[in-house]
PDB file of C-alpha atoms in Angstrom:
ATOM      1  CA  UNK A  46       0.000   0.000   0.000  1.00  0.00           C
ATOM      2  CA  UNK A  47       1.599   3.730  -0.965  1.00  0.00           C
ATOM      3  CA  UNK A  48       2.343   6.074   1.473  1.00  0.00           C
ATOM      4  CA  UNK A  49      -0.597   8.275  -0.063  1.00  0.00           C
ATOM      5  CA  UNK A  50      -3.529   5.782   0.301  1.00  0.00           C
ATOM      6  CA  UNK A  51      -2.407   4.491   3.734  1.00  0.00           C
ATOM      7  CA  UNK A  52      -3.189   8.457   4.353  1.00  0.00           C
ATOM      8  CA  UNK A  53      -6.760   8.958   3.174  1.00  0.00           C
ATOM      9  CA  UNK A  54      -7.821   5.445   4.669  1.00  0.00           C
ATOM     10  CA  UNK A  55      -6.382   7.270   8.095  1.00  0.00           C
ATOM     11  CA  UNK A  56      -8.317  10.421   7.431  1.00  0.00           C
ATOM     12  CA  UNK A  57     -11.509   8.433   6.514  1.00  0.00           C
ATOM     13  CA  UNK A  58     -11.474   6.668   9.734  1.00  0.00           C
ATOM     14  CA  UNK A  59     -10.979  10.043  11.477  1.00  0.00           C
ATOM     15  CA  UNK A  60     -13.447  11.780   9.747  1.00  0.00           C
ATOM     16  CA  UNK A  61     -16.218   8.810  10.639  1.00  0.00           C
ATOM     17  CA  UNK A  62     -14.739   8.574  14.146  1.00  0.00           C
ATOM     18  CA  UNK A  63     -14.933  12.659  14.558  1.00  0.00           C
ATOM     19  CA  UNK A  64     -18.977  12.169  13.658  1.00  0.00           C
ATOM     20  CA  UNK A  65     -19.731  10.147  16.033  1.00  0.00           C
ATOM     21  CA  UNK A  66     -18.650  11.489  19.022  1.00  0.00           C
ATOM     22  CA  UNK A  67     -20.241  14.776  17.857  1.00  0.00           C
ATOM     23  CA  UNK A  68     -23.179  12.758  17.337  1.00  0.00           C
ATOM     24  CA  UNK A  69     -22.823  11.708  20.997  1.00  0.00           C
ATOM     25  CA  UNK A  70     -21.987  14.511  22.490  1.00  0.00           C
ATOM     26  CA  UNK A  71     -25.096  16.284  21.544  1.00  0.00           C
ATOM     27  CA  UNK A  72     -27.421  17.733  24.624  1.00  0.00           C
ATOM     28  CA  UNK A  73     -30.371  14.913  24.922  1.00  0.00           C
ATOM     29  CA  UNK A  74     -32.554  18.089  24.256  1.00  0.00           C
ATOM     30  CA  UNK A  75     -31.111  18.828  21.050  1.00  0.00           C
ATOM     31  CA  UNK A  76     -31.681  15.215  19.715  1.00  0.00           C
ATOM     32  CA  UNK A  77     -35.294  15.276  21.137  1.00  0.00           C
ATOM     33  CA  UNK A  78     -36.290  18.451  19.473  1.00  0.00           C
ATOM     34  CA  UNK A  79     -34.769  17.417  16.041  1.00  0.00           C
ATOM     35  CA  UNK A  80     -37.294  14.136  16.956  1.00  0.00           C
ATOM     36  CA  UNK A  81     -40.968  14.140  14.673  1.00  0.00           C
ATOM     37  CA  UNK A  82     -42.356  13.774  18.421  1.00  0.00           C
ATOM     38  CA  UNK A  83     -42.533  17.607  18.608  1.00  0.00           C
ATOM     39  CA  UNK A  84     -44.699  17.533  15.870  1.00  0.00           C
ATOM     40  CA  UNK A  85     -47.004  15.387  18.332  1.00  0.00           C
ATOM     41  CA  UNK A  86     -47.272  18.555  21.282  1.00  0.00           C
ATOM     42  CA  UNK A  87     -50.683  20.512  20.535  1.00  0.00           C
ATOM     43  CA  UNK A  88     -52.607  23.029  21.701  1.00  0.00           C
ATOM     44  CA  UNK A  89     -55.701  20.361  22.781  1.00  0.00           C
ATOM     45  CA  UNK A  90     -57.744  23.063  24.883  1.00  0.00           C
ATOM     46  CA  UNK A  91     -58.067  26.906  25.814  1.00  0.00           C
ATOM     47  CA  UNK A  92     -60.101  28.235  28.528  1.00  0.00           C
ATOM     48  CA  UNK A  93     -59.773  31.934  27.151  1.00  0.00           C
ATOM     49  CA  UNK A  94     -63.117  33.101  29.374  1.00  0.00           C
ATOM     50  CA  UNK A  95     -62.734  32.198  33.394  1.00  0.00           C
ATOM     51  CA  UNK A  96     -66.344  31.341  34.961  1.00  0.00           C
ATOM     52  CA  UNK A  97     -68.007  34.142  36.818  1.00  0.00           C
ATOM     53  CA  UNK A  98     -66.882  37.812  36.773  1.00  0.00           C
ATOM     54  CA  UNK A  99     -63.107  38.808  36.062  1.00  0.00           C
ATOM     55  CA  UNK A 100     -62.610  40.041  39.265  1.00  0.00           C
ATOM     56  CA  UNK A 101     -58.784  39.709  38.601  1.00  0.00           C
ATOM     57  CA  UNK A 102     -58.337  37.848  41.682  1.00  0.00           C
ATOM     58  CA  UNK A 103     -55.930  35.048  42.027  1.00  0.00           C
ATOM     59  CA  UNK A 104     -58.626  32.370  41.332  1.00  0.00           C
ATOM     60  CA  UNK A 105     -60.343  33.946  38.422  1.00  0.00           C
ATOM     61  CA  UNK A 106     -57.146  34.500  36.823  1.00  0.00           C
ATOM     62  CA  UNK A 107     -55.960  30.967  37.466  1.00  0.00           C
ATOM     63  CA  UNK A 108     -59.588  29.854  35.980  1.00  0.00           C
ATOM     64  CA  UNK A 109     -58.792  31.157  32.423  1.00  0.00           C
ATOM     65  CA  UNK A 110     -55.374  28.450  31.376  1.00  0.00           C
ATOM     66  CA  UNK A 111     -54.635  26.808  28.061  1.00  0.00           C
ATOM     67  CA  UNK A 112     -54.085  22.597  27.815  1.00  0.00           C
ATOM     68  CA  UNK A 113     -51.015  21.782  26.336  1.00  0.00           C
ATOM     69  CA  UNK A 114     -50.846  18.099  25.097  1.00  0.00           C
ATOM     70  CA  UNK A 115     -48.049  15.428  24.234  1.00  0.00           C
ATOM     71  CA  UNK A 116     -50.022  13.119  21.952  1.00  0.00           C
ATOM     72  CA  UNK A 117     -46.760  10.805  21.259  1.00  0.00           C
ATOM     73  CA  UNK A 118     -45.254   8.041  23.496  1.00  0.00           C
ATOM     74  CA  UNK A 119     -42.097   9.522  24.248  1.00  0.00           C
ATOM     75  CA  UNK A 120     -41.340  12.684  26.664  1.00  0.00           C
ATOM     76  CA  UNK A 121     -40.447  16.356  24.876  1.00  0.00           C
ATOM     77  CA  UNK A 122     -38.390  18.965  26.889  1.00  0.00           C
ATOM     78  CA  UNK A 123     -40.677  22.229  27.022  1.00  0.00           C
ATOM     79  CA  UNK A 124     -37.305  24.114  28.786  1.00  0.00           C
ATOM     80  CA  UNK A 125     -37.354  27.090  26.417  1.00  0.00           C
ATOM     81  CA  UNK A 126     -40.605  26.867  24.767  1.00  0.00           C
ATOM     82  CA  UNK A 127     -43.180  30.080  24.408  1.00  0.00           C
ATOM     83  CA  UNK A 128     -46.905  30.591  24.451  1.00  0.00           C
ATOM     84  CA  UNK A 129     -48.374  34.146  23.547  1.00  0.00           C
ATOM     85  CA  UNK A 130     -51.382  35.320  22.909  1.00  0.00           C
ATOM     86  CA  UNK A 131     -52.017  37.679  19.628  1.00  0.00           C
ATOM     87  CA  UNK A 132     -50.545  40.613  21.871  1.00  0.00           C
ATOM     88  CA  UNK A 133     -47.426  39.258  22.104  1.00  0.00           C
ATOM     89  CA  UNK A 134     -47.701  38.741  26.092  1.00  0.00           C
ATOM     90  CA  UNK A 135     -45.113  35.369  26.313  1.00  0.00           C
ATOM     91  CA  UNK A 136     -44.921  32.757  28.895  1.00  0.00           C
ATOM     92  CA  UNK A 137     -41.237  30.764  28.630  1.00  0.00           C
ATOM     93  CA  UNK A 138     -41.421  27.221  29.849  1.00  0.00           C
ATOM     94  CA  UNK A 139     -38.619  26.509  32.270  1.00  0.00           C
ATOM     95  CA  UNK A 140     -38.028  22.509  33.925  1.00  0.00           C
ATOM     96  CA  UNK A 141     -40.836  20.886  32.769  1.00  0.00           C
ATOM     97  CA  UNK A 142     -40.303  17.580  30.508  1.00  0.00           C
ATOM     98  CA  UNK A 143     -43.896  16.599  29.568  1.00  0.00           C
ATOM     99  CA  UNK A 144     -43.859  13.043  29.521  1.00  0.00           C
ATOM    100  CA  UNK A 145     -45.481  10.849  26.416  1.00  0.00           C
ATOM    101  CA  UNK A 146     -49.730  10.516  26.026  1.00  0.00           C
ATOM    102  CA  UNK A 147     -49.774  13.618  28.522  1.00  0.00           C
ATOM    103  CA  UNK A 148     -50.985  16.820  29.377  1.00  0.00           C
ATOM    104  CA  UNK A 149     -49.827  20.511  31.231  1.00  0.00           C
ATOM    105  CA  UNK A 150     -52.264  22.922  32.040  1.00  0.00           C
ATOM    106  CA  UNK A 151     -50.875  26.724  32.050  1.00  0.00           C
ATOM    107  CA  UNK A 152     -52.869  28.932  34.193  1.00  0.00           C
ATOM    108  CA  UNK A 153     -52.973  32.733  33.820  1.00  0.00           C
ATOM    109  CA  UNK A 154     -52.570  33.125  37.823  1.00  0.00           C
ATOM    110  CA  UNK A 155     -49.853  32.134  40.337  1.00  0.00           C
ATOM    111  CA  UNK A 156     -49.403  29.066  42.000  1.00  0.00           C
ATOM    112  CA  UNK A 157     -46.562  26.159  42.794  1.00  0.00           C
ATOM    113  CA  UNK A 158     -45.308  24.720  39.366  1.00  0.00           C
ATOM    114  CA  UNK A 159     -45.610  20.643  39.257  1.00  0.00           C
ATOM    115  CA  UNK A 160     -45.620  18.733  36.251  1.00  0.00           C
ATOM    116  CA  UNK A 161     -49.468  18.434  35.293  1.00  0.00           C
ATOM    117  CA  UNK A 162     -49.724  22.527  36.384  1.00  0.00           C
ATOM    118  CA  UNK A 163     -47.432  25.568  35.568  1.00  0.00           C
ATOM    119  CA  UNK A 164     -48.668  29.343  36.501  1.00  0.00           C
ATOM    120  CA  UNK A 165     -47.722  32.307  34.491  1.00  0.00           C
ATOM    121  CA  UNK A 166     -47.961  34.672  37.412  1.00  0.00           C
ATOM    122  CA  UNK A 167     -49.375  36.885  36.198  1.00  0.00           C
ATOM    123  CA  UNK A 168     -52.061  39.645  37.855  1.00  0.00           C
ATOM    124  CA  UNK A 169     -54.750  40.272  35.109  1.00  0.00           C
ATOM    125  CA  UNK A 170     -55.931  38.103  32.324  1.00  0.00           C
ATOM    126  CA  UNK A 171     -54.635  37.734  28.787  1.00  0.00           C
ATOM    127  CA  UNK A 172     -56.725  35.686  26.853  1.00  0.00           C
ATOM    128  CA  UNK A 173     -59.367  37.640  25.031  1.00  0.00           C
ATOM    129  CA  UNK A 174     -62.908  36.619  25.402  1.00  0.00           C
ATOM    130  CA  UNK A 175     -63.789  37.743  22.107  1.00  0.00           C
ATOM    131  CA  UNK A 176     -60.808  37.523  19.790  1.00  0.00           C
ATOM    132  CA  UNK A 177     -57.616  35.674  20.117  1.00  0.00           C
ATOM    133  CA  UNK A 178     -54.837  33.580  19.295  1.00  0.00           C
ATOM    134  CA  UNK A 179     -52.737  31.327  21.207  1.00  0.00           C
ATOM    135  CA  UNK A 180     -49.623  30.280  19.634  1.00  0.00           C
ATOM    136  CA  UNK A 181     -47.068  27.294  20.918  1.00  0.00           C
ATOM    137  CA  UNK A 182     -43.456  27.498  19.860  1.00  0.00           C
ATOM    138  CA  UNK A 183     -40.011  25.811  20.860  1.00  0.00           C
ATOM    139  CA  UNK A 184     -36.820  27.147  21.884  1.00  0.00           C
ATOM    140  CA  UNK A 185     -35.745  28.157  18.252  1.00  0.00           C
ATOM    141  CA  UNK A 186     -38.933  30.013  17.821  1.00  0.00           C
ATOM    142  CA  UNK A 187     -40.528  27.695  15.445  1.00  0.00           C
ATOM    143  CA  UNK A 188     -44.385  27.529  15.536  1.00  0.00           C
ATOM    144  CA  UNK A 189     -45.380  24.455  17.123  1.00  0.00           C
ATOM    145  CA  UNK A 190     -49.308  24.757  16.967  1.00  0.00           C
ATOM    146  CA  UNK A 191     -51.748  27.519  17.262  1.00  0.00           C
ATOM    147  CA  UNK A 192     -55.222  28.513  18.576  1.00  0.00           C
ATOM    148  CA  UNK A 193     -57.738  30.586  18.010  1.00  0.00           C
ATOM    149  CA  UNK A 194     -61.261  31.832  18.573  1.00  0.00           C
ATOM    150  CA  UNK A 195     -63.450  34.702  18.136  1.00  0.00           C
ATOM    151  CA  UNK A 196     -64.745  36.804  14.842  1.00  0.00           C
ATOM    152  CA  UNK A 197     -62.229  36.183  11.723  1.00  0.00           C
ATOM    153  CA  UNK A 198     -59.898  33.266  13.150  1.00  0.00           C
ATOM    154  CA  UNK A 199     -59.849  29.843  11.833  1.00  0.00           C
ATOM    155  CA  UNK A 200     -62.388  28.433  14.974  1.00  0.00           C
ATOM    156  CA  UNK A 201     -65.700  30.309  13.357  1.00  0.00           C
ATOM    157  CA  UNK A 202     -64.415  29.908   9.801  1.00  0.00           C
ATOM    158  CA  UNK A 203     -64.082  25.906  10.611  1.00  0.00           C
ATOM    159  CA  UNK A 204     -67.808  26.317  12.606  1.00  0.00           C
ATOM    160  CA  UNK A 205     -69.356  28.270   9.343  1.00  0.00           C
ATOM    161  CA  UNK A 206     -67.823  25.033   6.865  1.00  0.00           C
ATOM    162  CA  UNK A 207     -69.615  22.756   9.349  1.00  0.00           C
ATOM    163  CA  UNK A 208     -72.478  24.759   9.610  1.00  0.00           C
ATOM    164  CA  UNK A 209     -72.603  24.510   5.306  1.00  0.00           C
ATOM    165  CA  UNK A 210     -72.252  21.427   5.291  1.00  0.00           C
ATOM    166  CA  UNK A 211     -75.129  20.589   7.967  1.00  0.00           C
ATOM    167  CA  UNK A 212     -77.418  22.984   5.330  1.00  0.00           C
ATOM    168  CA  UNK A 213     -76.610  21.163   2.426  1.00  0.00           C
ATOM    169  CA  UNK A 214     -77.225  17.780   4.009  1.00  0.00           C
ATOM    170  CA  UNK A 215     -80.410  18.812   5.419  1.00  0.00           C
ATOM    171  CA  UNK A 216     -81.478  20.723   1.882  1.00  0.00           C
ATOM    172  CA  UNK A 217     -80.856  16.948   0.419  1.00  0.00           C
ATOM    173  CA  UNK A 218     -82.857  14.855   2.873  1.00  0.00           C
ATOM    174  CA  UNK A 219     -85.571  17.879   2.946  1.00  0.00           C
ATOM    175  CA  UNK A 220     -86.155  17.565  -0.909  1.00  0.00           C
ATOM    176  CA  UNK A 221     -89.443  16.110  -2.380  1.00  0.00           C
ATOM    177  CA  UNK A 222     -91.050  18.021   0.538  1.00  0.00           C
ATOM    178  CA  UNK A 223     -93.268  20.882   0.710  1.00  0.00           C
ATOM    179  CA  UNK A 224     -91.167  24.371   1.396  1.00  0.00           C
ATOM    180  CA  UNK A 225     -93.460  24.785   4.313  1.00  0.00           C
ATOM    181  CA  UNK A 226     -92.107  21.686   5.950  1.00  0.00           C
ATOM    182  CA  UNK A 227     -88.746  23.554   4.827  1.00  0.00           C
ATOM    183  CA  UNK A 228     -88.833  26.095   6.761  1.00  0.00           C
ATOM    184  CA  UNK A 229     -90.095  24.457  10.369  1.00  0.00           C
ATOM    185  CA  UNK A 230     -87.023  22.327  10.067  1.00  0.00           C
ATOM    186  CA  UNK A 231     -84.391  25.064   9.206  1.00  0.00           C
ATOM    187  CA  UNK A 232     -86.034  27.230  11.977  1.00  0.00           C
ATOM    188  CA  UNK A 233     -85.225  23.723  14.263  1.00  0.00           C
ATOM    189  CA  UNK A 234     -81.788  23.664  13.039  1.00  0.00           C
ATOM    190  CA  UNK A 235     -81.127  27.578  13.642  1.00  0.00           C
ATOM    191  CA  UNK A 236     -82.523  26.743  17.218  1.00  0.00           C
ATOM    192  CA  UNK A 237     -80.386  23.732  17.454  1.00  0.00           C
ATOM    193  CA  UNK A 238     -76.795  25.829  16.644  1.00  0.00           C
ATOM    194  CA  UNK A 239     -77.899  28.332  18.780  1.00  0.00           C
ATOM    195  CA  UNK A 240     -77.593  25.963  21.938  1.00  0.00           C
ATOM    196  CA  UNK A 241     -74.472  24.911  20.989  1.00  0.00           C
ATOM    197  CA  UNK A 242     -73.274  28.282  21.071  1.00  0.00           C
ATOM    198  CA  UNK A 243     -74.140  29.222  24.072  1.00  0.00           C
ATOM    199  CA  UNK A 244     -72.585  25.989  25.199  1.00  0.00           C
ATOM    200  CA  UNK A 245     -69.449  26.432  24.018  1.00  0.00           C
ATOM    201  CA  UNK A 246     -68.971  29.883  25.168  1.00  0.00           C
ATOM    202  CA  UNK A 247     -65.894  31.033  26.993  1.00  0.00           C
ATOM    203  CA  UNK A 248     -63.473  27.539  25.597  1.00  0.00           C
ATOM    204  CA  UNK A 249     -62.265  26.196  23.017  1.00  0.00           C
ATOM    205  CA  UNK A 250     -61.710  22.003  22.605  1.00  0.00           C
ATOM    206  CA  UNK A 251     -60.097  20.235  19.720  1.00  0.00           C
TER     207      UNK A 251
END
């Protein structure tokens, strides 16, 4: 063997060898963030309206919180991570490591941090009762997942398709009748949405 093969072969073997120990020496973090598990943490439910009056007191604030949700099998390091609203008011996650199929509530008002509850801290309310967005990202800054409610955001545009789409099915099963028969039903159907409404009022669940 020359002299000059005998030195790639030994600075092919360095190169792989240099690799992976970089490989290894990455922060567990780094290697679980690169994972398509992130992909897997959602926004799974908002409480944007706390019950009763917004008295701004330690236990209305800590009744308005968002849900945030690991749907994969394997723990993700929130260390780092944001949540705003459409204001730009940020919470940053510190410890937490939200294990797999499980879920962190973040309330708006203080309290002791654990690993199914974190507190913001915070002494009024941030979440918009009428119009909002709240919007998950990681350490980079990267939108994880977002939610929102309230005139012009994707929650009534998604409840006006479904809302279409109950018309047109009930146009189709309604034809053949007379249009006075029409009419009772659609005024039954109007009544119908407007219960849900009120249900719904004040949170938001995927």
């Amino acid at each position: 063997m020359s002299a000059s093969s005998a030195a790639r072969r030994l600075t092919a073997v360095a190169l792989v060898t240099g690799s992976v120990v970089a490989a290894a020496a990455l922060p567990a973090s780094a290697v679980q963030d690169r994972a398509p598990d992130r992909r897997q943490v959602v926004i799974s439910d908002v409480q944007y309206n706390a019950p009763g009056p917004d008295t701004r007191s330690n236990r209305s604030l800590n009744g308005e919180w968002v849900n945030i949700t690991n749907r994969s099998r394997h723990s993700v390091d929130l260390r780092g991570w944001t949540l705003r609203n459409s204001k730009g008011d940020k919470y940053t996650f510190r410890h937490l490591r939200l294990n797999g199929r499980s879920t962190v509530t973040v309330h708006t008002g203080s309290g002791r941090d654990t690993r199914h509850d974190v507190y913001q801290d915070r002494r009024h309310h941030i979440w918009d009762n009428h119009s909002d967005r709240a919007t998950l990202s990681d350490r980079r800054g990267s939108v994880v997942d977002t939610e929102s409610w309230g005139r012009g955001h994707g929650h009534d545009r998604d409840r006006d398709r479904d809302r279409g789409h109950d018309r047109d099915r009930g146009d189709n099963l309604d034809r053949g009748h007379n249009r006075g028969n029409d009419r009772d039903r659609g005024h039954d159907r109007s009544n119908n949405r407007a219960g849900e409404r009120g249900n719904d009022n004040g949170r938001h669940q995927r």
